[in-house]
XYZ file of C-alpha atoms in Angstrom:
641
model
C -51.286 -66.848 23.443
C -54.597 -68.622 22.802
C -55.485 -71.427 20.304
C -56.461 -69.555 17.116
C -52.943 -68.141 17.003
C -50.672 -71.220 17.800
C -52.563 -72.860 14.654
C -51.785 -69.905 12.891
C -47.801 -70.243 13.780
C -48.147 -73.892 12.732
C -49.260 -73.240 9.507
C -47.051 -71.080 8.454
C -44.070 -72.950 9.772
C -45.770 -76.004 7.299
C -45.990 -73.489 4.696
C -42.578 -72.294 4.881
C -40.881 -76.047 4.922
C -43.493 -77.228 2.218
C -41.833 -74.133 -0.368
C -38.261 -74.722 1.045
C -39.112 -78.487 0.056
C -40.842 -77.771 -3.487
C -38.002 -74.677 -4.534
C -34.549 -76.731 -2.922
C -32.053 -76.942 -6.298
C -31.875 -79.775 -8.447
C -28.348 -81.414 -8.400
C -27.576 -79.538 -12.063
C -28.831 -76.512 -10.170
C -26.328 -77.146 -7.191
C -23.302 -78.037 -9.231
C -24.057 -74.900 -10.945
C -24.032 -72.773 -7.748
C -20.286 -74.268 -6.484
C -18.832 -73.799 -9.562
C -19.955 -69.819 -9.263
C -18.589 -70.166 -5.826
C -14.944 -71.375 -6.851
C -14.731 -68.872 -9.168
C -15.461 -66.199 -7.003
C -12.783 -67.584 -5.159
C -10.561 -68.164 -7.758
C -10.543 -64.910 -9.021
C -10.067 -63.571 -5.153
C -7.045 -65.670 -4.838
C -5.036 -63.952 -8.174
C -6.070 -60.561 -7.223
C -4.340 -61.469 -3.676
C -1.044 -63.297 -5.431
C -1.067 -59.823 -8.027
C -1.462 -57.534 -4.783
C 1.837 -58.999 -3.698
C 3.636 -59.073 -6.575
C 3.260 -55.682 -6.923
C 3.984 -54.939 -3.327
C 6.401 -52.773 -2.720
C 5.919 -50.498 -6.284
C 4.309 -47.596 -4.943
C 2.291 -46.974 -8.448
C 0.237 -50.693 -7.748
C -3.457 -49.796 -6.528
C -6.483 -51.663 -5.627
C -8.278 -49.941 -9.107
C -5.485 -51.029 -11.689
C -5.611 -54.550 -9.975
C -9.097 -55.394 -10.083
C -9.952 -53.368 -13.876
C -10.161 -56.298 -15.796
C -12.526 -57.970 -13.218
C -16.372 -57.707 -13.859
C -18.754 -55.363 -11.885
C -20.208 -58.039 -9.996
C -16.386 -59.749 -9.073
C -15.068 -56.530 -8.102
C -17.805 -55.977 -5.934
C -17.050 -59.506 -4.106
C -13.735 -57.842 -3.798
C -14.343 -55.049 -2.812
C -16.086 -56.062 0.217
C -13.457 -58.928 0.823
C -10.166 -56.563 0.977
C -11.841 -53.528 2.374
C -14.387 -54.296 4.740
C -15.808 -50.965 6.916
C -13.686 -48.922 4.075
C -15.665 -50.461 1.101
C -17.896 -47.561 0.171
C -14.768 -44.917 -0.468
C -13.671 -47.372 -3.341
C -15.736 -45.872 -5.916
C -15.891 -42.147 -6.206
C -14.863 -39.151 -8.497
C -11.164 -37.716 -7.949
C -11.775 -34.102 -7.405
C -8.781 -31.208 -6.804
C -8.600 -28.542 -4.223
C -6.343 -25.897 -4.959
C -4.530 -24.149 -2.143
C -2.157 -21.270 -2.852
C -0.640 -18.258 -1.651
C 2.040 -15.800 -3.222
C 4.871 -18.238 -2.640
C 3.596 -22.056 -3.444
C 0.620 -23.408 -5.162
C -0.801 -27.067 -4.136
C -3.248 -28.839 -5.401
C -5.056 -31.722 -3.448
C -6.627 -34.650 -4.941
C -9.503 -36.586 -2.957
C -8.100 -39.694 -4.710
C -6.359 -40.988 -1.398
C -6.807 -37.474 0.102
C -2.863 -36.555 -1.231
C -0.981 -33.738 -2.255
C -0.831 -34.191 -5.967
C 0.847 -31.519 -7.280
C 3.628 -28.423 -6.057
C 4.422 -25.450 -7.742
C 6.930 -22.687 -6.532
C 5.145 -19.628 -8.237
C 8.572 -16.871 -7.632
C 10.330 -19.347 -9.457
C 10.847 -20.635 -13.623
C 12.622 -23.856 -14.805
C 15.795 -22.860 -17.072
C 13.612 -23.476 -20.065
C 10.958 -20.321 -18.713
C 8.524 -22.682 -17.718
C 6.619 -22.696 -14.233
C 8.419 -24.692 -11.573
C 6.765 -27.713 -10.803
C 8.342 -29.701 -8.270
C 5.815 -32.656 -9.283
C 2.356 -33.434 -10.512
C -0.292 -36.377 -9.988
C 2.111 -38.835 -12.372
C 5.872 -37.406 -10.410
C 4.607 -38.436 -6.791
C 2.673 -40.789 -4.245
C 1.400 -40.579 -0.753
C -0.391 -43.319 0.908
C -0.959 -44.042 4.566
C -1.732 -47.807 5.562
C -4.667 -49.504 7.659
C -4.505 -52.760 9.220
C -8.114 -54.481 10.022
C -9.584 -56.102 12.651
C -10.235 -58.657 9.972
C -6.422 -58.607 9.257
C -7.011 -56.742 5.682
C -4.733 -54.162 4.365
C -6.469 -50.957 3.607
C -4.529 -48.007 1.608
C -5.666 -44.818 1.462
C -3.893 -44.002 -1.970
C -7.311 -46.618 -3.173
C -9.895 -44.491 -1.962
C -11.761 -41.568 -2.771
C -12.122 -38.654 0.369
C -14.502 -36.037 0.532
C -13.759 -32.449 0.270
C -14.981 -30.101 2.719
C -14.089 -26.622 2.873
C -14.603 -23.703 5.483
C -14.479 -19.559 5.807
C -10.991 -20.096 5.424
C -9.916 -20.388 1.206
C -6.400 -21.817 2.309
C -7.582 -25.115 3.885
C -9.702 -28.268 3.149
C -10.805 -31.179 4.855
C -10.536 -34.266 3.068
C -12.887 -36.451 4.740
C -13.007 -40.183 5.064
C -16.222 -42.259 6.473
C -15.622 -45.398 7.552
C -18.451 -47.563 8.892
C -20.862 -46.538 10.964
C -18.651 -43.957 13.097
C -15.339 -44.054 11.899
C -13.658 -40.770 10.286
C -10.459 -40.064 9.060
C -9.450 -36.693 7.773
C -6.619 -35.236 6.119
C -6.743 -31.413 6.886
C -4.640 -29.025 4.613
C -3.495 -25.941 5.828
C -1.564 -23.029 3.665
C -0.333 -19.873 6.104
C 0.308 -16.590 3.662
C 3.784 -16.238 2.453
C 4.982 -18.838 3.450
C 6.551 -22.306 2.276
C 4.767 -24.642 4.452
C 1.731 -26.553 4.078
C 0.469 -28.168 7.560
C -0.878 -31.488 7.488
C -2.554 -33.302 10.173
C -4.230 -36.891 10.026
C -7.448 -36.871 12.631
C -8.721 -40.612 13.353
C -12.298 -41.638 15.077
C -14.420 -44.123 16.139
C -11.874 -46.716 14.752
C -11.512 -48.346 17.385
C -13.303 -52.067 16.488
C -12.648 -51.484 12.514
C -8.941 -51.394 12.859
C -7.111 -54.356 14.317
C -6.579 -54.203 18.093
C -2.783 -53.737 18.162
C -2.290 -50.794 15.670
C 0.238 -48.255 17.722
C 1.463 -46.958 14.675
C 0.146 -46.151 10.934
C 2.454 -46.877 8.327
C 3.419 -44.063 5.474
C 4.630 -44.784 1.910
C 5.655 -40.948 0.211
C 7.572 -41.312 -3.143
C 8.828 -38.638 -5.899
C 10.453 -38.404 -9.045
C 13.107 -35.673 -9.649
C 12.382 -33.344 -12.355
C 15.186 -30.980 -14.493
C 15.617 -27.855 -13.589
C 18.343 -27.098 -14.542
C 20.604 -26.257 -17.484
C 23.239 -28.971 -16.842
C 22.270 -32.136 -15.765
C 25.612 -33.490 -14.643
C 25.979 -30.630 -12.308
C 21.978 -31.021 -11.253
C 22.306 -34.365 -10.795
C 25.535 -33.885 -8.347
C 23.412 -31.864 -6.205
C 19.975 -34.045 -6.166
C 19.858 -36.222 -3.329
C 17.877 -37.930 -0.429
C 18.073 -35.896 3.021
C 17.012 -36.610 6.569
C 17.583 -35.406 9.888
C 17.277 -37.760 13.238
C 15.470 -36.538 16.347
C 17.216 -34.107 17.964
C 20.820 -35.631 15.980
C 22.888 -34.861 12.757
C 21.301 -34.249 9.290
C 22.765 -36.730 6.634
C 22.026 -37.524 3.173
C 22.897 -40.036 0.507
C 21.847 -41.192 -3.105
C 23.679 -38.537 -5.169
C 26.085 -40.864 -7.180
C 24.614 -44.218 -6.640
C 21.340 -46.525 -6.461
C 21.245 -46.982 -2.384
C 19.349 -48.184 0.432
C 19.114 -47.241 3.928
C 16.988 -49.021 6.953
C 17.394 -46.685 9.706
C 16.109 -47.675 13.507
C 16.747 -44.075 15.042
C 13.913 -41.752 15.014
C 13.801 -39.561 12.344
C 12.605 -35.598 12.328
C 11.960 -34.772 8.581
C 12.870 -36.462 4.995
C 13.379 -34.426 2.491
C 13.560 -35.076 -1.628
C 16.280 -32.162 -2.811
C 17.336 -30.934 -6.182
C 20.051 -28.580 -6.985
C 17.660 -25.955 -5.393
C 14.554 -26.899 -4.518
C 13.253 -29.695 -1.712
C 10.083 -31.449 -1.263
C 10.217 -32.564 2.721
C 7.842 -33.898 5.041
C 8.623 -32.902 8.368
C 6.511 -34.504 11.142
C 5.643 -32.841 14.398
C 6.494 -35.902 15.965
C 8.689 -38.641 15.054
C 9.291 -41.217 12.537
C 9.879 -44.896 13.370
C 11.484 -47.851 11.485
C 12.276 -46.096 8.088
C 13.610 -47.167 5.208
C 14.748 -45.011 1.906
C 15.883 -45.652 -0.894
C 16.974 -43.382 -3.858
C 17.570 -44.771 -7.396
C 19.307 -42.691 -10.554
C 17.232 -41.870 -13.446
C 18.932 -43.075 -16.635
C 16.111 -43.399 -19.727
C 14.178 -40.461 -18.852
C 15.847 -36.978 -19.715
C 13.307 -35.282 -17.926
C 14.396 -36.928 -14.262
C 17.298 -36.996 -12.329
C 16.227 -39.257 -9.623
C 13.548 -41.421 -7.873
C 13.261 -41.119 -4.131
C 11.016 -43.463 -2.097
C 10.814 -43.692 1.781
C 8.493 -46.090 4.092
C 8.069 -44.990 7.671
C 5.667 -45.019 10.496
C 4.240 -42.561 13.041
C 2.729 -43.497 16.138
C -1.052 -43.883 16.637
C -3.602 -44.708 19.204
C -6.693 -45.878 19.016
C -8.323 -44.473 21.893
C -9.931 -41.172 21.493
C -9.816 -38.698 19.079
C -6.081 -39.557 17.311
C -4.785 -36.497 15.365
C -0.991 -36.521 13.913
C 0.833 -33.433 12.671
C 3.002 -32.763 10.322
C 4.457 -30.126 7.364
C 5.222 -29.928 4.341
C 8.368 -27.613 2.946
C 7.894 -27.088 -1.069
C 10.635 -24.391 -1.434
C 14.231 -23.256 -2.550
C 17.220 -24.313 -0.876
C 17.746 -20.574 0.762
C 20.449 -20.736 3.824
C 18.634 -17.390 5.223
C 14.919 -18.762 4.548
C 15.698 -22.511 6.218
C 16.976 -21.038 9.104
C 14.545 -18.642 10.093
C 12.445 -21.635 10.639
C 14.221 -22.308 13.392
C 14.320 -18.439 15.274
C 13.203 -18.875 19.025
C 13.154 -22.830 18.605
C 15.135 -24.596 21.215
C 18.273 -26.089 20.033
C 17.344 -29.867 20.595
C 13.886 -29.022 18.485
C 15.241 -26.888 15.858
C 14.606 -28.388 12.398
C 18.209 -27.283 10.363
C 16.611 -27.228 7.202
C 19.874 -25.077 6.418
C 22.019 -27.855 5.996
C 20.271 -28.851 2.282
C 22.246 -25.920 1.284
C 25.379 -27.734 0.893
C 28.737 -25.114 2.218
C 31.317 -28.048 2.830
C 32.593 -29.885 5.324
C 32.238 -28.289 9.222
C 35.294 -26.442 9.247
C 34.278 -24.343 5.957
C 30.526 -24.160 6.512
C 31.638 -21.483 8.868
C 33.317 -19.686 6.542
C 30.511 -19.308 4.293
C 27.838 -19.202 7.135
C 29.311 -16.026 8.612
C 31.590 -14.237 5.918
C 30.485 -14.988 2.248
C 26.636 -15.269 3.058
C 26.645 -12.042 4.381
C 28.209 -10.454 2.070
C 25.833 -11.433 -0.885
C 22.741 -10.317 1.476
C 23.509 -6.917 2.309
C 24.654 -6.399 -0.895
C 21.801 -7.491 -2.518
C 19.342 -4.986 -0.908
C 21.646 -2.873 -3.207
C 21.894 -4.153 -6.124
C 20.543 -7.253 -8.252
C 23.601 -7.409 -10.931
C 25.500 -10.288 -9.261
C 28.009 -9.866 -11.689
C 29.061 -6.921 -9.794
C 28.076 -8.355 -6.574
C 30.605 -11.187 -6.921
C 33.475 -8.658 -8.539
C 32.884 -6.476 -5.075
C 32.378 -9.661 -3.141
C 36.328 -10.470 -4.440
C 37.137 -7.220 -3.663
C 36.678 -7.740 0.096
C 37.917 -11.386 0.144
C 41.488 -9.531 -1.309
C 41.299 -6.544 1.296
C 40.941 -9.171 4.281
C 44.041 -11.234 2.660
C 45.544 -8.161 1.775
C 47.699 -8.239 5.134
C 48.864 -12.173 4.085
C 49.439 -10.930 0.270
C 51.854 -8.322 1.571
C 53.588 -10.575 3.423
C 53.855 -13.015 1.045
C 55.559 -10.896 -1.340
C 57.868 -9.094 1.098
C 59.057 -12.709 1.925
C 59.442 -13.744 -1.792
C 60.936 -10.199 -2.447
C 63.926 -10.592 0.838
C 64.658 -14.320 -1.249
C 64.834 -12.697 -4.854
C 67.453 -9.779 -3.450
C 69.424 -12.642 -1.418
C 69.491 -14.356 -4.919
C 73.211 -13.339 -5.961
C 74.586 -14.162 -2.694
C 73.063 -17.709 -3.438
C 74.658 -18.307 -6.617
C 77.717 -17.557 -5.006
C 77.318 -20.532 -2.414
C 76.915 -22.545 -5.457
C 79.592 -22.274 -7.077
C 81.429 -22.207 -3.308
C 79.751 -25.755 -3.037
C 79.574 -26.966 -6.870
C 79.603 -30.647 -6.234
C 77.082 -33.122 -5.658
C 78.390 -34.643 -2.682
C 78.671 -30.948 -0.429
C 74.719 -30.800 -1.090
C 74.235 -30.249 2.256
C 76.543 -28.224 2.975
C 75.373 -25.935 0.362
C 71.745 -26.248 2.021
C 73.028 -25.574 5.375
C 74.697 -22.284 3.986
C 72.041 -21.122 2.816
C 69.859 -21.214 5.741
C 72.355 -19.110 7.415
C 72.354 -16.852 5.109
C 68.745 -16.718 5.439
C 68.532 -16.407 9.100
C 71.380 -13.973 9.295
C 69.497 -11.447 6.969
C 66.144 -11.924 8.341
C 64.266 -14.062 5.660
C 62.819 -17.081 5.839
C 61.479 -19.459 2.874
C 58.433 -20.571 5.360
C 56.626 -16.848 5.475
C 56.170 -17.303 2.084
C 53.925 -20.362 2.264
C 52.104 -19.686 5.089
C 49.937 -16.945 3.625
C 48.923 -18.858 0.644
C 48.158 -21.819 2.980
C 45.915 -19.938 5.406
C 44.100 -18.259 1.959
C 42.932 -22.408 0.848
C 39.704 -22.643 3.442
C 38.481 -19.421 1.913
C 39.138 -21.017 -1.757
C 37.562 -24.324 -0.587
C 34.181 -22.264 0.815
C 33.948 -20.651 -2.405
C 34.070 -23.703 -4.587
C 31.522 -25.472 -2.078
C 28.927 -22.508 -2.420
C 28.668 -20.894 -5.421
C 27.773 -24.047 -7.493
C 24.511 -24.527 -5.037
C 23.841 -20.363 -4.550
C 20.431 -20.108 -4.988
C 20.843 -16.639 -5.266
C 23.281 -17.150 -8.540
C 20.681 -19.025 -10.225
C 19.139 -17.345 -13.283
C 21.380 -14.092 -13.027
C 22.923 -12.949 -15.887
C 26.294 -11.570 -16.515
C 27.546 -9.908 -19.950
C 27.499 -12.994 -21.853
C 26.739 -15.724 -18.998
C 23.006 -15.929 -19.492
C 23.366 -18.024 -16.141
C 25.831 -17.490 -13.318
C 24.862 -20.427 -11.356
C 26.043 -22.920 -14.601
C 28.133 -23.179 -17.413
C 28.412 -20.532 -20.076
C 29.131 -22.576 -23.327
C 30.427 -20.717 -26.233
C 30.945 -23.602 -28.407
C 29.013 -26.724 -27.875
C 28.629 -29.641 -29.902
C 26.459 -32.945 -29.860
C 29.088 -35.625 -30.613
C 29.969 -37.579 -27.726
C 33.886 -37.726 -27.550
C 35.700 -40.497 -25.684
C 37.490 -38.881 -22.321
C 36.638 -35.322 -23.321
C 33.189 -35.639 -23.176
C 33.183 -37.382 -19.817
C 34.940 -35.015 -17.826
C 34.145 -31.402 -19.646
C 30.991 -31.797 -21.287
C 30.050 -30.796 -25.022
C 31.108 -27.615 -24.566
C 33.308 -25.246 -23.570
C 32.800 -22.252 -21.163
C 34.384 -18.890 -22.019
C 34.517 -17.768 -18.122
C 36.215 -21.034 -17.271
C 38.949 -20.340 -20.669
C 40.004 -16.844 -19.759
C 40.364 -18.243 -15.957
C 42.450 -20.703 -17.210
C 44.426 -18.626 -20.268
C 44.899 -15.822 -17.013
C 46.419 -18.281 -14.633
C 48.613 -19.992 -16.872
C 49.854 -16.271 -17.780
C 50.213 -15.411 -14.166
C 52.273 -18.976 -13.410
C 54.842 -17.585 -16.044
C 54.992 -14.304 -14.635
C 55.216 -15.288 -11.140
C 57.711 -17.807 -11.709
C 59.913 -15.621 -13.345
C 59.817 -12.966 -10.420
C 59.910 -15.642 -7.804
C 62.932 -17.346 -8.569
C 65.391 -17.110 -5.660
C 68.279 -19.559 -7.108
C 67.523 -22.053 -5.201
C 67.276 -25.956 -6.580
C 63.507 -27.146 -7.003
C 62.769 -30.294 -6.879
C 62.280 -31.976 -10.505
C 58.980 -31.419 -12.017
C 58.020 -28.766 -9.684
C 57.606 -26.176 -12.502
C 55.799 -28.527 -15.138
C 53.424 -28.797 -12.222
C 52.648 -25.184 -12.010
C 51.430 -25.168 -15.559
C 49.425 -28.625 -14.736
C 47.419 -26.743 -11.845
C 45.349 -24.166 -14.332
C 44.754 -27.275 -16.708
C 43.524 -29.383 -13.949
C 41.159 -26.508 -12.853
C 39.937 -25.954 -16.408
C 38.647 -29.646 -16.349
C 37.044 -28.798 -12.949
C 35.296 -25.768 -13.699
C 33.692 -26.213 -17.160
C 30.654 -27.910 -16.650
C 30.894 -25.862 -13.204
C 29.147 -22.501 -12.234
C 29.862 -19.611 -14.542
C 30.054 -17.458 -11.533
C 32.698 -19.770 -9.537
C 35.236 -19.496 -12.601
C 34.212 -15.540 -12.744
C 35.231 -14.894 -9.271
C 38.792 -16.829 -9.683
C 39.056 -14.919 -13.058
C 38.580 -11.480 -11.063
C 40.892 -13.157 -7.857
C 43.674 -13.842 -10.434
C 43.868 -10.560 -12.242
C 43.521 -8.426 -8.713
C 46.477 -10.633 -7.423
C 48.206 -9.641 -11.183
C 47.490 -6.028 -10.413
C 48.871 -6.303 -6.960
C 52.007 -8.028 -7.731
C 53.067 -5.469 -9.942
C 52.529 -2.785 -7.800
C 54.340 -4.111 -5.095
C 56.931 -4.738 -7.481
C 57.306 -1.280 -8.367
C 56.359 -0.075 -4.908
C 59.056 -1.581 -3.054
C 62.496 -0.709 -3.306
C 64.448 -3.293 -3.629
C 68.148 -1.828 -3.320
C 66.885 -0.339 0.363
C 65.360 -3.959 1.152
C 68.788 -5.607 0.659
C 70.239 -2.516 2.063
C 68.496 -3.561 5.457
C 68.710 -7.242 5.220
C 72.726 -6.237 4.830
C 72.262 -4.499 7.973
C 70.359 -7.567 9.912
C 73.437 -9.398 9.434
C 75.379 -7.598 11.766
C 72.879 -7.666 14.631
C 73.149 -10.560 16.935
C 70.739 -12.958 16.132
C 68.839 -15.017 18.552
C 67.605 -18.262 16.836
C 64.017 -19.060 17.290
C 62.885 -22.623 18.577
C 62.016 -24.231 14.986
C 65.490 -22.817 13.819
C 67.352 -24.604 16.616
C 65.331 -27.611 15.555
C 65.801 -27.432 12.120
C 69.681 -26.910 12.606
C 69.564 -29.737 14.517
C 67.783 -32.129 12.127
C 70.552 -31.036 9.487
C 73.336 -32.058 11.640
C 72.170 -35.121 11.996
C 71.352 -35.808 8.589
C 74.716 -34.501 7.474
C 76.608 -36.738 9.893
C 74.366 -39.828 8.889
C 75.128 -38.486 5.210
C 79.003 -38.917 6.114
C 78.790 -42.152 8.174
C 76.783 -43.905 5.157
C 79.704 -42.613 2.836
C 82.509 -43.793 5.000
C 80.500 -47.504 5.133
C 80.440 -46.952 0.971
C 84.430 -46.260 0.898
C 85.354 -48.867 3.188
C 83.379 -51.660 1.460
C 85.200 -50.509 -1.522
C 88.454 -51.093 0.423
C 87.301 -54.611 1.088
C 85.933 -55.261 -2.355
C 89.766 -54.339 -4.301
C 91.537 -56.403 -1.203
């Protein structure tokens, strides 16, 4: 360096000091600049005490926090809280529509979420297009931690669409920094239910802090109506989730609750009467907690379900995280053809948010009823008729168990006379059992016994107990109409009324249903009539016949906010079982039927185990019977003495 230029240097380091010298701020000037200072900081400091005060309410953003602030502040902030993320703050919320003939989605760049689901072969009760939730019903955010220890959510940030050849998927696209990416890609197959989701990560590494193995997920949704019948909707609506290769459970149908679960977790899934939103990952999720709170102000929901999870995440390499989305009815034979040729341990059982009962009825309706409706609806589409046939075939397999029900009530009517006689052989209180122990031999010795009769209508409850489980929650019920029942999957009101009536109200609605009155009118006809032919002379115990005519009442209180289809079927059940009882009645001669229980007398009988048993337990109540009496007369004795 020669001399010319070193003089240069010097001069205009003297330069440079002399104008730092003559420009430095006066003290007013100074004062000024802190005070600008401490209110940047101020303002900094409320935005991070509102941020946690509305922690936790997954409608709080970073925009609706920081509105009131001035360009220049929110700038500040801007920078502060979001760091290599800071220039997908600002941006213009645009909508990508994906849709084939089953769903339609709509994408929003605003934090790169589904923002709205529609199920297009479907209509609300009121004829509207079934929206399982728009931009206002649901949120989806996915969480960043900084290497600067900042919390970064993608529900505040604007993505970029990108699109390719193929119309049923977008790219929303995320720059961070320099060479960070993250992209939400959006996949819709044809026909189909699912949407495919995956989250691809890059270059992150540096921008996010060093120790992120997981990224956290916040996914929330309000349940709309439906359905015509919100207390029956309502019943139905609840919070579902199935562990890794474990049990699916659910909750949140009756109550406000809260669940922190440790297990892994396979899907989570938001279900109405019948329709689900779930999010199913390809993966697992970790350390999740739901929560599902009722709906009470708003007419128009039923619920609001909220879940926070997390799903693991490297960042190493090119991260990408899979998952799916179901938007679709609650259809046993749909669910569980997501699951053909999937091994057992990875199968999803999206079947079980079809509720059939508890494990030893699901079978029933899994394998018999189910069945039934599908083959005959290729058909026909009048379920009306579908559930009259469907009756049909429930009678002709309990047609065997009918028979013998009657034939056992019919060898106790015949034996009837004989009966009254051992009454009045027995008349007084005290020879009781000697009056029951006659007439068990008298059963035994002609061949009847009082237990045949039960056993039938016993074994005929499970297939009572399926029915009531899945016709409510039929998805293939819903919307069918049936001579007056505009609806077979709810009530069919054919007087209604607005004031709410203390007791009534609460348990059968403001209205009644004219299926569920002529089910009840026909059993409490068919009680009578049964009763009447049934009576074998024997003693019942007291009340026993007042609670025959309770049953039909109790069932009418059941079944009127219910399905109209449910009290159809036991309307149809009842007045087969009518028609049946009367033909056996005049089918069966019963002059030849005592004739040959006459004729079992004389045969030698050998007495079955539970005879010998029950013979046994008489004895030795009757001799108990006798000793208590004889300690009775002798304390007598002593008392007169």
């Amino acid at each position: 360096m020669d001399k010319n230029t070193v003089i240069g240097f010097v001069l205009i380091g003297l330069v440079l000091i002399g104008f730092s010298w003559l420009n430095r701020p006066s003290k007013e000037q100074a004062e000024a600049r802190q005070r600008y200072q401490d209110s940047i900081a101020s303002v900094m400091k409320e935005a991070r005490e509102q941020a946690v005060l509305e922690q936790g309410k997954p409608e709080a953003s970073f925009s609706e926090a920081t509105e009131d602030l001035s360009d220049s502040l929110r700038q500040v902030q801007v920078q502060h809280n979001f760091g290599a993320f800071a220039d997908a703050v600002t941006g213009t919320d645009e909508v990508f529509t994906l849709e084939n003939s089953k769903i339609e989605v709509k994408i929003s760049s605003k934090g790169g979420r589904v923002s709205y689901a529609r199920v297009k072969d479907a209509l609300t009760y009121e004829k509207e297009p079934l929206i399982l939730f728009d931009d206002n019903d649901s949120k989806f955010n996915v969480t960043f931690v900084t290497a600067t220890n900042r919390v970064v959510n993608t529900s505040d940030l604007y993505f970029t669409p990108v699109t390719g050849s193929d119309p049923n998927s977008v790219t929303m696209h995320l720059k961070v920094g320099e060479s960070g990416i993250v992209d939400f890609v959006y996949t819709l197959n044809p026909d189909d239910y699912m949407l495919h989701f995956t989250i691809r990560a890059n270059g992150l590494n540096g921008i996010l802090a060093p120790s992120t193995n997981a990224l956290d997920i916040q996914w929330s949704q309000r349940m709309r109506t439906q359905e015509k019948g919100r207390k029956l909707e309502n019943q139905y609506t609840g919070l579902y989730y199935k562990f890794l290769a474990d049990d699916v459970e659910h909750f949140g149908e009756a109550k406000d609750e809260e669940k922190q679960l440790s297990n892994r977790l396979k899907w989570v899934g938001y279900k109405n009467k019948y329709f689900t939103s779930a999010l199913i990952a390809d993966g697992a999720f970790a350390a999740t907690t739901l929560s599902a709170k009722q709906e009470t102000a708003d007419a128009r929901y039923l619920k609001d379900f909220y879940t926070t999870t997390a799903v693991a995440f490297s960042l190493t390499g090119d991260e990408s995280i899979g998952f799916r989305y179901f938007f679709g009815p609650n259809k046993y034979k749909l669910l569980r053809s997501y699951d053909k040729g999937v091994d057992p341990d990875q199968q999803l059982e999206l079947d079980n948010l079809v509720p059939m009962g508890y494990k030893w009825i699901r079978p029933i309706n899994k394998y018999f009823i189910l069945p039934i409706f599908d083959y005959l609806g290729k058909f026909m589409s009048n379920y009306g008729l579908i559930i009259f046939l469907l009756t049909l075939a429930v009678k002709l397999v309990l047609f065997p168990l009918t028979y013998k029900s009657y034939m056992s009530q019919a060898r106790m009517r015949v034996l009837r006379p004989q009966v009254e006689a051992l009454k009045l052989k027995f008349p007084k209180k005290e020879q009781s059992m000697e009056l029951q122990q006659a007439t068990m031999a008298l059963y035994s010795s002609a061949g009847a016994s009082p237990m045949s009769g039960c056993l039938p209508m016993l074994l005929q409850m499970p297939i009572l107990i399926a029915l009531y489980w899945l016709f409510p929650t039929a998805i293939e019920l819903r919307q069918q109409g049936f001579l007056w029942a505009e609806d077979l999957s709810t009530y069919d009101a054919v007087i209604s009324w607005n004031v709410n009536i203390p007791f009534i109200s609460s348990f059968i609605g403001n209205h009644l249903s004219l299926f569920c009155l002529l089910m009840t009118a026909v059993n409490l006809v068919y009680t009578k009539v049964n009763m009447n032919m049934t009576n074998t002379g024997q003693q019942q115990m007291p009340g026993m016949s007042m609670m025959m005519y309770i049953m039909p009442l109790m069932f009418f209180f059941m079944f009127n906010q219910n399905s109209a289809g449910l009290s159809y079927y036991f309307l149809v059940s009842t007045l087969i079982t009518i028609a049946q009882t009367m033909i056996f009645r005049f089918a069966i001669n019963e002059e030849k039927l005592l004739a040959k229980l006459e004729a079992n007398k004389k045969k030698p009988k050998k007495k079955s185990g539970f005879m010998k048993r029950l013979e046994e337990a008489q004895r030795m109540q009757q001799e108990q019977v006798r000793k208590q009496q004889k300690e009775r007369e002798k304390r007598q004795r002593s008392s007169k003495r």
